[in-house]
Amino acid sequence: MQLRLPSSVSEAQRCLADGAVPIGGATLVWAGWQRDGFPEQAVSLRDLPEANAFGPEELGGAVPLHRVDATVPEVLHRAASGVGTGAVRRAATVGGNIVGSTLRCLLPAALVLDARATVLTADGVYETDLAELLAKRHVLLALRWRTPLVSGYRKLPGETGGPPPLVVAVAVHADGGAPGRVRVAVRDGYEVVSESTPYRTDAEQVLRDLADTTALSLPAPAQEALRREVADVLARAAA
Ligand SMILES: Cc1cc2nc3c(=O)[nH]c(=O)nc-3n(C[C@H](O)[C@H](O)[C@H](O)COP(=O)(O)OP(=O)(O)OC[C@H]3O[C@@H](n4cnc5c(N)ncnc54)[C@H](O)[C@@H]3O)c2cc1C
């Protein structure tokens, strides 16, 4: 297998056009390749500046999860620090997690940040939403968002060999300087649902507003985890 390491977008596009398979830290693909055979070419974005963006409102697809620190909003930082083991986080990348994995612990965080994705295709670079990123499995160059007022993330303990642990992400976004909208996302099993509602100080009212939406009909344990996280984030937003 030839591993290509483009350092410009045009070079990366050529790799894709040549059929090179995108690769992050290879934490997921390696075992399959060893079993089924390696592709002729793979392309890593680790030398591409656009895929290494890192700041309070942007995160590159090639950034390894262990580098995702408090520079980014709390919800994303905590999501990244809760993935797998230290060894997995040192190798696994943002793009591999959100686009390439089934667990996608970072996805609920990206959804409540209302993040937009900059993607690379053989035709060019463009910006799209997370739904299209996942549906078309585009190559993720970077995520961008506006800093929320407050955010939070909760991952319940999981059982070895059991279903994926429940994940809850919440963020309060500003509207003209004041709290304006509450966004929530829940991963229950392998499914991720998200919803938003106007900000209110009363957590129970926010939960009632969310319960009125069809997307968020959750089983009792998930509702309880959501209740706690919404109450905590709203209390911090009010403070
Ligand atoms: C022991 C262990 C524990 C784990 N625990 C968790 C967990 O708790 N939560 C969780 O969410 N995940 C967990 N994972 C999965 C982990 O998130 C993935 O292994 C990792 O994110 C994949 O990233 P990677 O960079 O290694 O991807 P790779 O293995 O390199 O690639 C995986 C897939 O993603 C695609 N891909 C890679 N980069 C991009 C990109 N920039 N754009 C689009 N597609 C791309 C590849 O083409 C491939 O299809 C665990 C994995 C292991 C091994």
XYZ file of C-alpha atoms and ligand atoms in Angstrom:
292
model
C 0.000 0.000 0.000
C 1.253 3.457 -0.913
C 0.528 6.062 1.794
C 0.187 9.534 0.270
C 0.669 12.639 2.418
C -0.506 15.693 0.458
C 0.403 19.132 1.765
C -1.986 21.126 -0.437
C -5.684 20.847 -1.257
C -5.013 20.340 -4.976
C -2.594 17.516 -4.201
C -5.165 15.930 -1.850
C -7.793 16.149 -4.593
C -5.457 14.327 -6.966
C -5.061 11.555 -4.386
C -8.850 11.154 -4.152
C -9.189 11.239 -7.930
C -6.554 8.470 -8.099
C -8.733 6.340 -5.797
C -6.693 6.689 -2.599
C -8.698 5.718 0.507
C -8.866 8.440 3.197
C -7.228 7.410 6.432
C -6.936 9.024 9.861
C -5.145 7.145 12.642
C -6.069 3.749 11.111
C -7.494 2.613 14.477
C -10.571 1.224 12.748
C -9.380 0.276 9.272
C -6.160 -1.532 10.134
C -7.685 -4.796 11.408
C -10.000 -5.026 8.398
C -7.160 -4.387 5.978
C -5.018 -7.049 7.633
C -7.883 -9.508 7.294
C -9.198 -8.582 3.843
C -6.175 -7.027 2.150
C -4.746 -3.508 1.892
C -5.911 -0.941 -0.678
C -3.405 0.107 -3.325
C -3.293 3.679 -2.020
C -4.339 5.515 1.124
C -4.306 9.261 1.730
C -3.677 10.857 5.128
C -4.486 14.549 5.680
C -2.015 14.942 8.527
C 0.314 17.234 6.523
C -2.545 19.318 5.105
C -2.846 22.669 6.975
C -6.604 22.928 6.260
C -7.184 19.586 8.035
C -5.125 20.653 11.048
C -7.114 23.804 11.876
C -7.364 24.173 15.632
C -8.960 27.038 17.555
C -11.945 28.111 19.688
C -14.271 27.909 16.664
C -12.636 25.346 14.357
C -11.258 21.837 14.444
C -9.522 20.021 11.592
C -10.492 16.533 10.499
C -6.912 15.236 10.853
C -6.475 16.459 14.442
C -5.931 13.512 16.818
C -8.470 13.319 19.641
C -5.892 13.701 22.432
C -5.094 17.224 21.161
C -8.724 18.379 21.486
C -8.380 20.373 24.707
C -10.146 23.294 26.428
C -9.368 25.559 23.441
C -12.643 24.269 21.961
C -16.044 24.444 23.741
C -16.432 22.191 26.771
C -18.896 19.886 25.017
C -16.373 18.972 22.302
C -13.415 18.786 24.661
C -15.220 16.382 26.970
C -16.535 14.305 24.077
C -13.007 13.813 22.711
C -11.497 13.025 26.126
C -14.133 10.327 26.704
C -13.344 8.299 23.568
C -11.730 4.879 24.130
C -8.325 4.676 25.778
C -5.359 7.059 25.781
C -3.725 4.958 23.063
C -6.841 5.195 20.864
C -7.094 8.972 21.415
C -3.444 9.511 20.469
C -4.049 7.920 17.058
C -7.756 8.401 16.242
C -8.752 11.583 14.435
C -11.761 13.903 14.411
C -12.666 12.899 10.829
C -12.287 9.179 11.531
C -14.568 9.515 14.549
C -17.352 11.603 13.065
C -17.458 10.216 9.535
C -15.812 6.824 9.847
C -16.841 5.278 13.174
C -20.168 3.833 14.321
C -19.945 5.213 17.869
C -19.181 8.818 16.845
C -18.927 10.235 20.365
C -18.007 13.611 18.817
C -21.170 13.825 16.716
C -23.635 14.885 19.478
C -21.148 17.611 20.475
C -20.814 18.836 16.883
C -24.622 18.822 16.507
C -25.268 21.005 19.562
C -22.571 23.408 18.372
C -24.537 23.586 15.110
C -21.200 22.970 13.399
C -20.709 23.264 9.649
C -18.349 20.966 7.800
C -15.744 21.946 5.226
C -15.361 18.948 2.963
C -12.984 17.879 0.236
C -14.240 16.184 -2.888
C -12.528 15.388 -6.169
C -14.370 18.487 -7.537
C -13.343 20.972 -4.861
C -13.722 22.216 -1.311
C -17.073 23.359 -0.009
C -19.052 23.885 3.174
C -22.047 21.779 4.116
C -24.069 20.621 7.118
C -23.423 17.571 9.271
C -26.352 15.641 7.761
C -24.833 15.814 4.284
C -21.335 15.106 5.621
C -22.569 11.835 7.109
C -24.982 10.858 4.351
C -22.364 11.259 1.616
C -19.404 10.283 3.827
C -17.443 13.220 2.505
C -13.806 13.693 3.445
C -13.884 16.091 6.407
C -11.340 18.895 6.251
C -12.620 20.844 9.265
C -15.587 21.677 11.487
C -16.515 25.297 12.256
C -19.056 26.737 14.706
C -19.904 29.819 16.748
C -18.864 29.636 20.409
C -21.902 28.870 22.595
C -22.501 30.682 25.878
C -22.316 27.415 27.817
C -22.146 23.746 26.871
C -22.005 20.376 28.585
C -21.530 16.696 27.819
C -22.378 13.544 29.734
C -21.437 9.982 28.810
C -22.968 7.324 31.027
C -20.829 4.353 32.063
C -21.162 1.442 29.631
C -21.016 -2.300 30.216
C -18.281 -4.319 28.533
C -19.810 -6.033 25.524
C -23.095 -4.160 26.088
C -24.725 -1.456 23.972
C -22.875 1.848 23.462
C -23.155 4.084 26.524
C -25.726 6.840 26.407
C -24.328 10.260 25.452
C -26.031 13.611 26.077
C -24.769 16.960 24.750
C -26.314 20.372 25.478
C -25.407 23.919 24.451
C -26.977 27.345 24.988
C -26.409 29.739 22.097
C -26.603 33.502 22.237
C -29.044 35.631 20.320
C -27.989 39.287 20.322
C -25.848 38.875 23.455
C -28.497 37.083 25.561
C -29.220 33.337 25.768
C -31.381 32.542 22.737
C -31.549 28.855 21.921
C -30.929 25.532 23.647
C -29.608 22.701 21.477
C -29.541 19.114 22.692
C -28.327 15.864 21.134
C -28.563 12.318 22.455
C -26.841 9.134 21.314
C -29.032 6.236 22.360
C -27.631 2.947 21.064
C -26.062 3.801 17.725
C -28.704 6.395 16.906
C -28.082 10.105 17.380
C -31.017 12.525 17.604
C -30.847 16.270 18.055
C -33.332 19.061 18.635
C -33.423 22.711 19.641
C -35.870 25.001 21.404
C -35.958 28.650 22.520
C -34.005 29.369 25.721
C -35.914 29.561 28.996
C -34.482 29.728 32.485
C -36.737 26.918 33.720
C -35.138 23.564 32.867
C -38.439 21.676 33.255
C -40.093 24.001 30.731
C -37.230 23.473 28.279
C -37.595 19.699 28.722
C -41.359 19.938 28.147
C -40.766 21.976 24.991
C -38.258 19.378 23.799
C -40.610 16.495 24.683
C -43.210 18.027 22.361
C -40.889 17.370 19.420
C -41.089 13.965 17.780
C -37.314 13.566 17.389
C -36.749 13.377 21.116
C -39.043 10.617 22.339
C -36.495 8.935 24.584
C -36.618 6.005 27.005
C -36.673 6.879 30.731
C -32.893 6.539 31.486
C -32.064 8.786 28.532
C -34.656 11.347 29.644
C -33.183 11.421 33.138
C -29.639 11.959 31.797
C -30.948 14.710 29.532
C -32.824 16.337 32.435
C -29.664 16.493 34.559
C -27.485 17.875 31.796
C -30.051 20.476 30.684
C -30.530 21.620 34.307
C -26.768 21.911 34.811
C -26.122 23.831 31.573
C -29.081 26.190 32.111
C -27.925 26.926 35.667
C -24.493 27.851 34.317
C -26.043 29.945 31.527
C -28.123 31.870 34.083
C -25.070 32.473 36.259
C -10.430 0.315 21.827
C -11.311 1.309 21.116
C -12.246 2.021 21.855
C -13.057 2.987 21.216
N -13.950 3.697 21.954
C -14.683 4.656 21.348
C -15.569 5.487 22.076
O -15.711 5.376 23.291
N -16.258 6.429 21.397
C -16.133 6.611 20.044
O -16.765 7.488 19.472
N -15.331 5.833 19.331
C -14.610 4.857 19.945
N -13.774 4.091 19.220
C -13.760 4.266 17.779
C -12.851 5.417 17.459
O -13.608 6.587 17.528
C -12.350 5.205 16.044
O -11.434 4.128 16.115
C -11.659 6.393 15.528
O -12.344 7.580 15.721
C -11.410 6.251 14.056
O -10.527 7.282 13.762
P -9.261 7.041 12.875
O -8.690 8.362 12.645
O -8.344 6.005 13.456
O -9.964 6.457 11.585
P -9.414 5.386 10.551
O -9.388 4.021 11.178
O -8.178 5.860 9.903
O -10.586 5.462 9.480
C -11.881 5.019 9.819
C -12.835 5.417 8.691
O -12.952 6.826 8.679
C -12.643 7.344 7.387
N -11.956 8.625 7.579
C -10.766 8.858 8.191
N -10.496 10.178 8.195
C -11.541 10.783 7.569
C -11.863 12.146 7.253
N -11.060 13.172 7.555
N -13.017 12.385 6.600
C -13.853 11.379 6.279
N -13.607 10.079 6.540
C -12.464 9.791 7.184
C -11.771 6.281 6.735
O -11.862 6.324 5.327
C -12.374 5.006 7.305
O -13.503 4.632 6.558
C -12.946 3.165 19.820
C -12.006 2.433 19.086
C -11.183 1.524 19.713
C -10.173 0.786 18.894
